[in-house]
Amino acid sequence: MAEWNAYYQNEEEEEEQEEGEESAGDSRSRGRDSLVFLVDAAAEMFIKGEDGELSNFDMTMQCVRSVYTSKIISSDQDLIALVFYGTEKSKNPRDSFKNVYIYHDLDSPGARRVHDLDGLRGEEGARLAAETMGSGSTSLGDALWCCSNLYSDIKLRLSHKRLMIFTCRDSPHDGDGVRDRAARTKAADLRETGVVIDLMHLKKPGGFDVGLFFCDIVTPPDDESELGLHLEPCGKLDDLQKRVRAKEMKKRTLSRLTLSLGDGMKMAVGVYMLAKTATRPSAVRLYRETNEPIRTKSHMYHTETGSLLLPSDTKRAQVYGRKQIVMEKDEVDEIKKFDDPGLVLIGFKPMSRLKLHHHIRPAVFIYPEEEQVSGSSCVFVALLRRCTERKVFAVCRYIARRNTPPRFLALVPQIEELDPSRAQVTPPGFHGIFLPYADDIRVLDVPECPTASGEQVDKMKQIVQKLRFQYRSDSFENPVLQQHFRNLEALALDLLQPEAIEDFTQPKVEMIDRRLGPLVQEFKDLVYPADYNPEAKAAVKRKPAESGGGADKKPRVEVSEDELRAHVEKGTLGKLTVPVLKDACKQFGVRTTGTRKQELIDAVVAHLSR
Amino acid sequence: MDWNGDKFRHTALVLCMDVGFSMSNSAPGQEPFFEQAKKILQKFVQRQVFAESKDELALVLFGTDNTDNRLADGGQYQYVTVHRHLMLPDFELLEEIQNSVHPCEQQADWLDALVVCMDLLQNETMGKKYDRLNVALLTDLNFPVSADQLDIIIGNLKRAGITLQFFLPFPAEQEECGQGGGAGDGNTPRPPRGKGLTKEQQNGLEMVRQVMASLDEEDGLEEIYTFRSAVKLSVFKRTEKRPMAWPCQLTIGSSLPIRIVGYKAVTEEKVKKTWTMVDAQTHRKEDVKRDTVFCLQDDNETEIEKDDIVQGFRYGSDIVPFSKVDQEQMKYKCDGKAFAVLGFARQSLIRRHQFMGTQAIKVFAAKDDEHAGVALSALIRALDSLDMVAVVRYVYDRRCNPQVGAAFPCVKEKYECLIYVQLPYMEDLRQFQFGSLENNKKFAPTEEQLAAVDSLIDTMMLVEESEGGVMEDLFKVNNIPNPQFQRLFQCLHHRGVNPGSPLPPVDAWLKKALERPEAVAARCQAALAKAKKLFPLKEVERKREQKTSADIFGIILPLSCRLKNTLHPFQYPHFIMCGGSSLAGNTLAYEPEDPGSNPLSRTLNPVYLQGGLSLSLLIVSRSG
């Protein structure tokens, strides 16, 4: 058991380690994304639909809220602002713009903002909005100007600027040419500075005609039909309302390396990870009284003199048998160094030589870095194309970082795949599959098994056919993470209980049973004898132990001190079991800090050599 | 010596090495046989020590100037020395081999030595239980041996269940081509064969073959190795871990269980021991103590008691206190072990590069359950013939997180099983967008360049068909020992035996094992030179070191791509992914028997389409 568990523990440690490596190029250096919601607050927005349908304003708040909560989890560094226009009251710096109300300044969202939005929803929300902002005259030009100030007031580097206008009025100034023109000019200015302006047109009786005015405001879409008359509200709203709870990862290289083909021929490539186990974001330590974050400081000191130790005052050691082997920290690192980081081509093999079960780690992805070595992309394309056509993969030695021992990768070519709308589904490049060393392959005693008959196989084929589905790698959410995010949300937003998750990893037993119908029994009749009970059999095994009652515990073997001494002499202490060693420690009154075998052995040896 | 994954535990092994006069000989241009044999010995013992093997070792030398063994009496069993009795290998043994095993002036009968070893084994294993008793003989056979006693010796070996291995400076068979053990990489110079052998050696070899064949008719001869192949085999293959069985039930729906057992078949082996920090002067770890204090982030750095700390998580700009107790109580609960089929999918939909986790598990039917065997076999063969996989929920046990993975059918000549590999969750996937390469004229290779790549592939092919039509792999990564372990053990050994001297360079054989095979390197030279000429590669002088990929991909992205992305409203790829995932229930709507009649699958597609579109656009915008 221990062995399997060890894996789960290790996993987390390693994740952290690798995460650290990847975030070397911090996202902040690339700037943050920003988003401004510019929402119409005219009276029309508050009109409820017939049969109790949500008002446009209510619906908008719902969208904004879901974006807030999604952003908080996916990329909490991004900045969001909420601005109303067409209000009666004004709230903006120096109040230089009338009828513009900045509800949320451009900043990263938190729980309070989500609460604010909740306050603006429903009947209560409409009332609150009327009280605080009211509805007044409209100048979209002023509103846009105000927004552009929001962007310019931000001192951080912004990587992406976006502005979304939510409105149900296709002619906000009712044909006032001056105001229309002012809005067009401001919009053009904003677009000039790299802001993408988007329109979320809402439901309007008689349809929303984008062509009337907004076509000159928004950044031109690639689909011309978006500019015409729309009877239904913008389809993108659906997407906005969908909730997402997954950390968004920015595209970053794990490392940039040279791939040498031999004879000094070197190209540059970037190494990426396209799939990596997502883990729960790490916890923060807080002071119980004030909930403020805590810093940890750690230092080393000499146990006897109490003086602080610098890293250079220490060495590293391992004990084998009774021998301690000591090395400098530098030497410990040096041992792991075989060569400089990089990829070295060894040769090629037909794809059929890549074994399915030779899997030890998620793959990496390799893409050329023209910016480092010009001409890389051309070699890369040529290799990619010929490897694909000839159905071969490249074997490479891979040293990821300094002082990292080499691993071998199978570079499997992957050509670009586009969906019908010509969007990239799979990028072009090589997938680097990690190949196992001899040590990574375990020798199994293969049990002898009977083979099924044709009839039995055919019956199973029917079962398989009944339960076919289209597998998609993004169809399964991690229930553990999803639960964690919902819990956190519930605590942050003071919800009574977290939203329920749907666990897609659970088999839909009823559906399966229904689909299979009599096939299950038919198959069982073919393979299992009438009296066979697969469940019972496993239980039988345990019985004898239970019947013996608790008293039946294995009698402990006590080992005399002399015997122990003999073991120490011969170095055979390791042959004793952990319970025996523990007893021995107890017997001597030796206190042990750990329960690991080596620690127990060390304790016994230390005691007897005294 | 058990070099390759032994199934036995607790072996008692006698290493029996010839140190006699003739061992100082060597083939032209090679190390003396003595040195080669000693190296094998060292490597083997090194492996045993660092792997903390429970196998016990004894060392018997023959051809020594003195005689020291129980049987030596009246001029019999002369020049045979029991150097070390049966016990766990330790550093002292390594030191002894290093410092006190020297070539000697005598010659001794290797059959005598064998008898001493047998006696030692029988005497010192009495009353104890071992899975295996083994004698490994390293000798050049250069001693006139009489065959009189051979039958008796064979009989005794058989009776005592002692197995034998021979390590010789030359191959045992003409045809053998020096690959005893199977690790020959096919391009090393062959050791000298039969020709150069003395009469004694030819005679000895005949007897060795006779002994080995009579001990094990089928495989006996495979236990005769050459020194050369043995040095390469001397991998510190860690066989300590016995594959742990994971019994479970494979379930399809509520009423079709199959009893199975899973074993980790492939997983990354890690270094077992970690380094402890010790004081540089005293070398005592007790002298170093690490202390961690917690403090507020105020000007005074006020210290905080450990008990006054609670755990919290960031929620946007806020930090939400979320104690470990609450977390434990509210977290996703697993209902225990599972290997439950969610559905079956085409193998082509499972992409090799999307394998997750760190292991591949082989799943067999439960031991001694014939019916489970038949049921599982039916499943394996059904999947195999349909080219499909089972998508399963896998839970190791109650405390572990559930996984979704694929169980592939694997039908071999000798056995069949399912191979389970973990698949990604939606959260694990990163939908990065990369510039198109194929459609970019700037990077399009010419026909000549393509031809050059073709000849690179031709000349660098690592798999070739040998005369017999058998495919020979010149570079099997799964035969290379993990260099990290080899190097670590080499350095530990060195430091242990020679404290104070600097670490040695990486072993030559290890370095070579990580390089392109010589034959291939020689063969591809012309093609490589041609390619180098045809593809101009120039390092770009970089003004700013820290360029981000965004800067770079902005340039590589084709215009059409960049245009598109700026138009799209959403910055949130995950909305769309969520769209996909919230439909996961539907995805699991099984396909109808006759295509086109499943209402679920049809309603599904438009959504995915839209999702896919907006999703990919979004990400372009991130990097563009």
Tab-separated table of N, CA and C in Angstrom, chain B residues 384-479:
chain	number	residue	atom	x	y	z
B	384	ASP	N	-10.150	-4.862	-28.496
B	384	ASP	CA	-9.051	-4.976	-29.449
B	384	ASP	C	-9.581	-5.053	-30.882
B	385	SER	N	-10.608	-5.856	-31.078
B	385	SER	CA	-11.069	-6.035	-32.455
B	385	SER	C	-11.880	-4.828	-32.924
B	386	LEU	N	-12.423	-4.049	-31.987
B	386	LEU	CA	-13.176	-2.862	-32.391
B	386	LEU	C	-12.306	-1.603	-32.384
B	387	ASP	N	-11.049	-1.737	-31.986
B	387	ASP	CA	-10.154	-0.578	-31.880
B	387	ASP	C	-10.697	0.451	-30.915
B	388	MET	N	-11.144	-0.012	-29.784
B	388	MET	CA	-11.741	0.915	-28.834
B	388	MET	C	-11.061	0.815	-27.475
B	389	VAL	N	-11.413	1.761	-26.612
B	389	VAL	CA	-10.918	1.725	-25.244
B	389	VAL	C	-12.103	1.868	-24.300
B	390	ALA	N	-11.887	1.468	-23.067
B	390	ALA	CA	-12.879	1.733	-22.036
B	390	ALA	C	-12.447	3.012	-21.334
B	391	VAL	N	-13.361	3.950	-21.204
B	391	VAL	CA	-13.062	5.151	-20.415
B	391	VAL	C	-13.597	4.868	-19.013
B	392	VAL	N	-12.722	4.961	-18.016
B	392	VAL	CA	-13.119	4.523	-16.682
B	392	VAL	C	-12.874	5.595	-15.619
B	393	ARG	N	-13.634	5.477	-14.570
B	393	ARG	CA	-13.344	6.241	-13.360
B	393	ARG	C	-12.448	5.350	-12.525
B	394	TYR	N	-11.283	5.882	-12.155
B	394	TYR	CA	-10.323	5.094	-11.398
B	394	TYR	C	-10.071	5.786	-10.075
B	395	VAL	N	-10.281	5.050	-9.002
B	395	VAL	CA	-9.957	5.589	-7.680
B	395	VAL	C	-9.087	4.563	-6.987
B	396	TYR	N	-7.913	4.959	-6.582
B	396	TYR	CA	-7.022	4.004	-5.930
B	396	TYR	C	-7.585	3.570	-4.589
B	397	ASP	N	-7.907	4.518	-3.759
B	397	ASP	CA	-8.653	4.181	-2.552
B	397	ASP	C	-9.363	5.417	-2.018
B	398	ARG	N	-10.063	5.247	-0.921
B	398	ARG	CA	-10.947	6.273	-0.380
B	398	ARG	C	-10.253	7.631	-0.233
B	399	ARG	N	-8.982	7.594	0.113
B	399	ARG	CA	-8.293	8.853	0.408
B	399	ARG	C	-7.785	9.559	-0.839
B	400	CYS	N	-7.924	8.900	-1.976
B	400	CYS	CA	-7.298	9.465	-3.173
B	400	CYS	C	-8.309	10.137	-4.084
B	401	ASN	N	-7.815	11.009	-4.901
B	401	ASN	CA	-8.670	11.715	-5.842
B	401	ASN	C	-9.049	10.811	-7.011
B	402	PRO	N	-10.274	10.985	-7.489
B	402	PRO	CA	-10.676	10.151	-8.629
B	402	PRO	C	-9.970	10.607	-9.910
B	403	GLN	N	-9.752	9.672	-10.784
B	403	GLN	CA	-9.178	9.979	-12.089
B	403	GLN	C	-10.137	9.496	-13.162
B	404	VAL	N	-10.034	10.120	-14.329
B	404	VAL	CA	-10.681	9.552	-15.498
B	404	VAL	C	-9.542	9.085	-16.392
B	405	GLY	N	-9.652	7.879	-16.884
B	405	GLY	CA	-8.559	7.364	-17.697
B	405	GLY	C	-9.064	6.396	-18.745
B	406	ALA	N	-8.138	5.957	-19.565
B	406	ALA	CA	-8.486	5.026	-20.628
B	406	ALA	C	-7.853	3.677	-20.336
B	407	ALA	N	-8.620	2.622	-20.550
B	407	ALA	CA	-8.077	1.269	-20.436
B	407	ALA	C	-7.968	0.705	-21.847
B	408	PHE	N	-6.720	0.572	-22.297
B	408	PHE	CA	-6.464	0.076	-23.651
B	408	PHE	C	-6.368	-1.450	-23.637
B	409	PRO	N	-6.854	-2.109	-24.670
B	409	PRO	CA	-6.657	-3.558	-24.741
B	409	PRO	C	-5.221	-3.855	-25.156
B	410	CYS	N	-4.654	-4.905	-24.571
B	410	CYS	CA	-3.298	-5.291	-24.948
B	410	CYS	C	-3.290	-6.806	-25.090
B	411	VAL	N	-3.174	-7.265	-26.306
B	411	VAL	CA	-3.185	-8.706	-26.553
B	411	VAL	C	-1.802	-9.133	-27.017
B	412	LYS	N	-1.117	-9.907	-26.178
B	412	LYS	CA	0.223	-10.370	-26.517
B	412	LYS	C	0.162	-11.880	-26.728
B	413	GLU	N	1.259	-12.400	-27.219
B	413	GLU	CA	1.284	-13.834	-27.444
B	413	GLU	C	1.119	-14.594	-26.136
B	414	LYS	N	1.827	-14.104	-25.113
B	414	LYS	CA	1.853	-14.857	-23.867
B	414	LYS	C	0.759	-14.458	-22.887
B	415	TYR	N	0.261	-13.258	-23.010
B	415	TYR	CA	-0.770	-12.821	-22.064
B	415	TYR	C	-1.598	-11.707	-22.670
B	416	GLU	N	-2.680	-11.375	-22.007
B	416	GLU	CA	-3.460	-10.219	-22.414
B	416	GLU	C	-3.860	-9.442	-21.174
B	417	CYS	N	-4.009	-8.141	-21.346
B	417	CYS	CA	-4.368	-7.315	-20.194
B	417	CYS	C	-4.949	-6.000	-20.697
B	418	LEU	N	-5.409	-5.200	-19.747
B	418	LEU	CA	-5.785	-3.833	-20.070
B	418	LEU	C	-4.641	-2.938	-19.599
B	419	ILE	N	-4.380	-1.891	-20.329
B	419	ILE	CA	-3.379	-0.928	-19.884
B	419	ILE	C	-4.097	0.371	-19.564
B	420	TYR	N	-4.011	0.767	-18.311
B	420	TYR	CA	-4.718	1.962	-17.878
B	420	TYR	C	-3.781	3.168	-17.821
B	421	VAL	N	-4.224	4.257	-18.410
B	421	VAL	CA	-3.471	5.516	-18.338
B	421	VAL	C	-4.448	6.634	-17.997
B	422	GLN	N	-4.023	7.551	-17.158
B	422	GLN	CA	-4.879	8.668	-16.779
B	422	GLN	C	-5.039	9.655	-17.937
B	423	LEU	N	-6.240	10.220	-18.058
B	423	LEU	CA	-6.515	11.221	-19.089
B	423	LEU	C	-6.738	12.582	-18.421
B	424	PRO	N	-6.667	13.651	-19.211
B	424	PRO	CA	-6.745	14.971	-18.578
B	424	PRO	C	-8.159	15.351	-18.145
B	425	TYR	N	-8.213	16.217	-17.169
B	425	TYR	CA	-9.452	16.911	-16.838
B	425	TYR	C	-9.470	18.208	-17.631
B	426	MET	N	-10.651	18.758	-17.761
B	426	MET	CA	-10.787	20.031	-18.467
B	426	MET	C	-9.808	21.057	-17.902
B	427	GLU	N	-9.656	21.076	-16.584
B	427	GLU	CA	-8.812	22.093	-15.949
B	427	GLU	C	-7.329	21.919	-16.276
B	428	ASP	N	-6.961	20.719	-16.692
B	428	ASP	CA	-5.545	20.449	-16.952
B	428	ASP	C	-5.096	20.950	-18.327
B	429	LEU	N	-6.066	21.140	-19.208
B	429	LEU	CA	-5.717	21.453	-20.596
B	429	LEU	C	-5.454	22.935	-20.772
B	430	ARG	N	-4.457	23.225	-21.569
B	430	ARG	CA	-4.155	24.625	-21.870
B	430	ARG	C	-4.296	24.818	-23.361
B	431	GLN	N	-5.262	25.601	-23.704
B	431	GLN	CA	-5.543	25.765	-25.129
B	431	GLN	C	-4.669	26.868	-25.707
B	432	PHE	N	-3.375	26.668	-25.700
B	432	PHE	CA	-2.496	27.690	-26.273
B	432	PHE	C	-2.615	27.669	-27.788
B	433	GLN	N	-2.469	28.847	-28.347
B	433	GLN	CA	-2.523	28.955	-29.791
B	433	GLN	C	-1.121	29.215	-30.325
B	434	PHE	N	-0.772	28.546	-31.398
B	434	PHE	CA	0.547	28.755	-31.986
B	434	PHE	C	0.391	29.184	-33.440
B	435	GLY	N	1.322	29.954	-33.901
B	435	GLY	CA	1.254	30.391	-35.281
B	435	GLY	C	1.283	29.218	-36.238
B	436	SER	N	0.562	29.367	-37.344
B	436	SER	CA	0.559	28.314	-38.343
B	436	SER	C	1.945	28.246	-38.992
B	437	LEU	N	2.437	27.046	-39.217
B	437	LEU	CA	3.765	26.918	-39.815
B	437	LEU	C	3.676	26.531	-41.288
B	438	GLU	N	2.747	25.622	-41.565
B	438	GLU	CA	2.656	25.075	-42.915
B	438	GLU	C	2.316	26.157	-43.942
B	439	ASN	N	1.434	27.076	-43.548
B	439	ASN	CA	0.943	28.029	-44.538
B	439	ASN	C	1.786	29.291	-44.593
B	440	ASN	N	2.890	29.254	-43.894
B	440	ASN	CA	3.705	30.454	-43.868
B	440	ASN	C	4.825	30.334	-44.902
B	441	LYS	N	4.727	31.175	-45.926
B	441	LYS	CA	5.679	31.078	-47.033
B	441	LYS	C	7.118	31.284	-46.573
B	442	LYS	N	7.243	32.122	-45.564
B	442	LYS	CA	8.580	32.468	-45.096
B	442	LYS	C	9.345	31.228	-44.630
B	443	PHE	N	8.622	30.276	-44.096
B	443	PHE	CA	9.282	29.109	-43.513
B	443	PHE	C	9.216	27.884	-44.409
B	444	ALA	N	8.573	28.031	-45.581
B	444	ALA	CA	8.359	26.846	-46.414
B	444	ALA	C	9.692	26.315	-46.927
B	445	PRO	N	9.989	25.047	-46.670
B	445	PRO	CA	11.242	24.476	-47.156
B	445	PRO	C	11.160	24.178	-48.653
B	446	THR	N	12.308	24.224	-49.312
B	446	THR	CA	12.355	23.895	-50.738
B	446	THR	C	12.408	22.383	-50.903
B	447	GLU	N	12.215	21.939	-52.136
B	447	GLU	CA	12.279	20.500	-52.403
B	447	GLU	C	13.642	19.944	-52.008
B	448	GLU	N	14.657	20.740	-52.284
B	448	GLU	CA	16.012	20.305	-51.990
B	448	GLU	C	16.193	20.130	-50.480
B	449	GLN	N	15.643	21.077	-49.751
B	449	GLN	CA	15.742	21.000	-48.293
B	449	GLN	C	14.994	19.780	-47.761
B	450	LEU	N	13.828	19.535	-48.345
B	450	LEU	CA	13.046	18.371	-47.913
B	450	LEU	C	13.811	17.083	-48.189
B	451	ALA	N	14.472	17.053	-49.342
B	451	ALA	CA	15.242	15.860	-49.692
B	451	ALA	C	16.383	15.657	-48.698
B	452	ALA	N	16.968	16.772	-48.257
B	452	ALA	CA	18.056	16.679	-47.285
B	452	ALA	C	17.552	16.106	-45.971
B	453	VAL	N	16.346	16.528	-45.572
B	453	VAL	CA	15.760	15.992	-44.341
B	453	VAL	C	15.471	14.503	-44.519
B	454	ASP	N	15.021	14.159	-45.725
B	454	ASP	CA	14.769	12.746	-46.012
B	454	ASP	C	16.018	11.901	-45.804
B	455	SER	N	17.138	12.405	-46.310
B	455	SER	CA	18.329	11.574	-46.171
B	455	SER	C	18.830	11.597	-44.722
B	456	LEU	N	18.509	12.666	-43.987
B	456	LEU	CA	18.812	12.654	-42.546
B	456	LEU	C	18.051	11.521	-41.877
B	457	ILE	N	16.763	11.455	-42.184
B	457	ILE	CA	15.934	10.410	-41.578
B	457	ILE	C	16.455	9.029	-41.979
B	458	ASP	N	16.795	8.892	-43.269
B	458	ASP	CA	17.283	7.592	-43.743
B	458	ASP	C	18.538	7.155	-42.989
B	459	THR	N	19.475	8.100	-42.877
B	459	THR	CA	20.764	7.697	-42.302
B	459	THR	C	20.737	7.656	-40.783
B	460	MET	N	19.759	8.315	-40.195
B	460	MET	CA	19.701	8.313	-38.731
B	460	MET	C	18.659	7.337	-38.208
B	461	MET	N	18.206	6.434	-39.041
B	461	MET	CA	17.210	5.467	-38.599
B	461	MET	C	17.831	4.564	-37.538
B	462	LEU	N	17.181	4.445	-36.424
B	462	LEU	CA	17.735	3.668	-35.320
B	462	LEU	C	17.249	2.226	-35.324
B	463	VAL	N	16.269	1.973	-36.163
B	463	VAL	CA	15.743	0.610	-36.231
B	463	VAL	C	16.050	0.073	-37.609
B	464	GLU	N	16.743	-1.029	-37.667
B	464	GLU	CA	17.035	-1.568	-38.977
B	464	GLU	C	16.761	-3.060	-39.032
B	465	GLU	N	16.490	-3.490	-40.223
B	465	GLU	CA	16.190	-4.889	-40.418
B	465	GLU	C	17.503	-5.637	-40.612
B	466	SER	N	17.744	-6.604	-39.759
B	466	SER	CA	18.967	-7.392	-39.937
B	466	SER	C	18.679	-8.522	-40.914
B	467	GLU	N	19.709	-9.325	-41.202
B	467	GLU	CA	19.587	-10.330	-42.262
B	467	GLU	C	18.367	-11.234	-42.075
B	468	GLY	N	18.149	-11.661	-40.851
B	468	GLY	CA	17.075	-12.615	-40.617
B	468	GLY	C	15.684	-12.014	-40.717
B	469	GLY	N	15.588	-10.739	-41.088
B	469	GLY	CA	14.284	-10.102	-41.144
B	469	GLY	C	13.833	-9.612	-39.784
B	470	VAL	N	14.713	-9.765	-38.798
B	470	VAL	CA	14.370	-9.304	-37.451
B	470	VAL	C	14.715	-7.825	-37.353
B	471	MET	N	13.808	-7.060	-36.745
B	471	MET	CA	14.088	-5.645	-36.579
B	471	MET	C	15.038	-5.464	-35.403
B	472	GLU	N	16.113	-4.748	-35.657
B	472	GLU	CA	17.055	-4.530	-34.578
B	472	GLU	C	17.029	-3.055	-34.197
B	473	ASP	N	16.821	-2.793	-32.920
B	473	ASP	CA	16.750	-1.426	-32.425
B	473	ASP	C	18.109	-1.053	-31.861
B	474	LEU	N	18.746	-0.051	-32.439
B	474	LEU	CA	20.087	0.321	-32.001
B	474	LEU	C	20.069	1.216	-30.768
B	475	PHE	N	18.909	1.728	-30.421
B	475	PHE	CA	18.886	2.668	-29.303
B	475	PHE	C	17.596	2.471	-28.516
B	476	LYS	N	17.641	1.466	-27.648
B	476	LYS	CA	16.454	1.192	-26.852
B	476	LYS	C	16.572	1.945	-25.541
B	477	VAL	N	15.793	2.996	-25.403
B	477	VAL	CA	15.872	3.797	-24.177
B	477	VAL	C	15.507	2.939	-22.970
B	478	ASN	N	14.563	2.031	-23.162
B	478	ASN	CA	14.151	1.221	-22.025
B	478	ASN	C	15.180	0.151	-21.643
B	479	ASN	N	16.324	0.148	-22.325
B	479	ASN	CA	17.427	-0.703	-21.871
B	479	ASN	C	18.526	0.113	-21.202
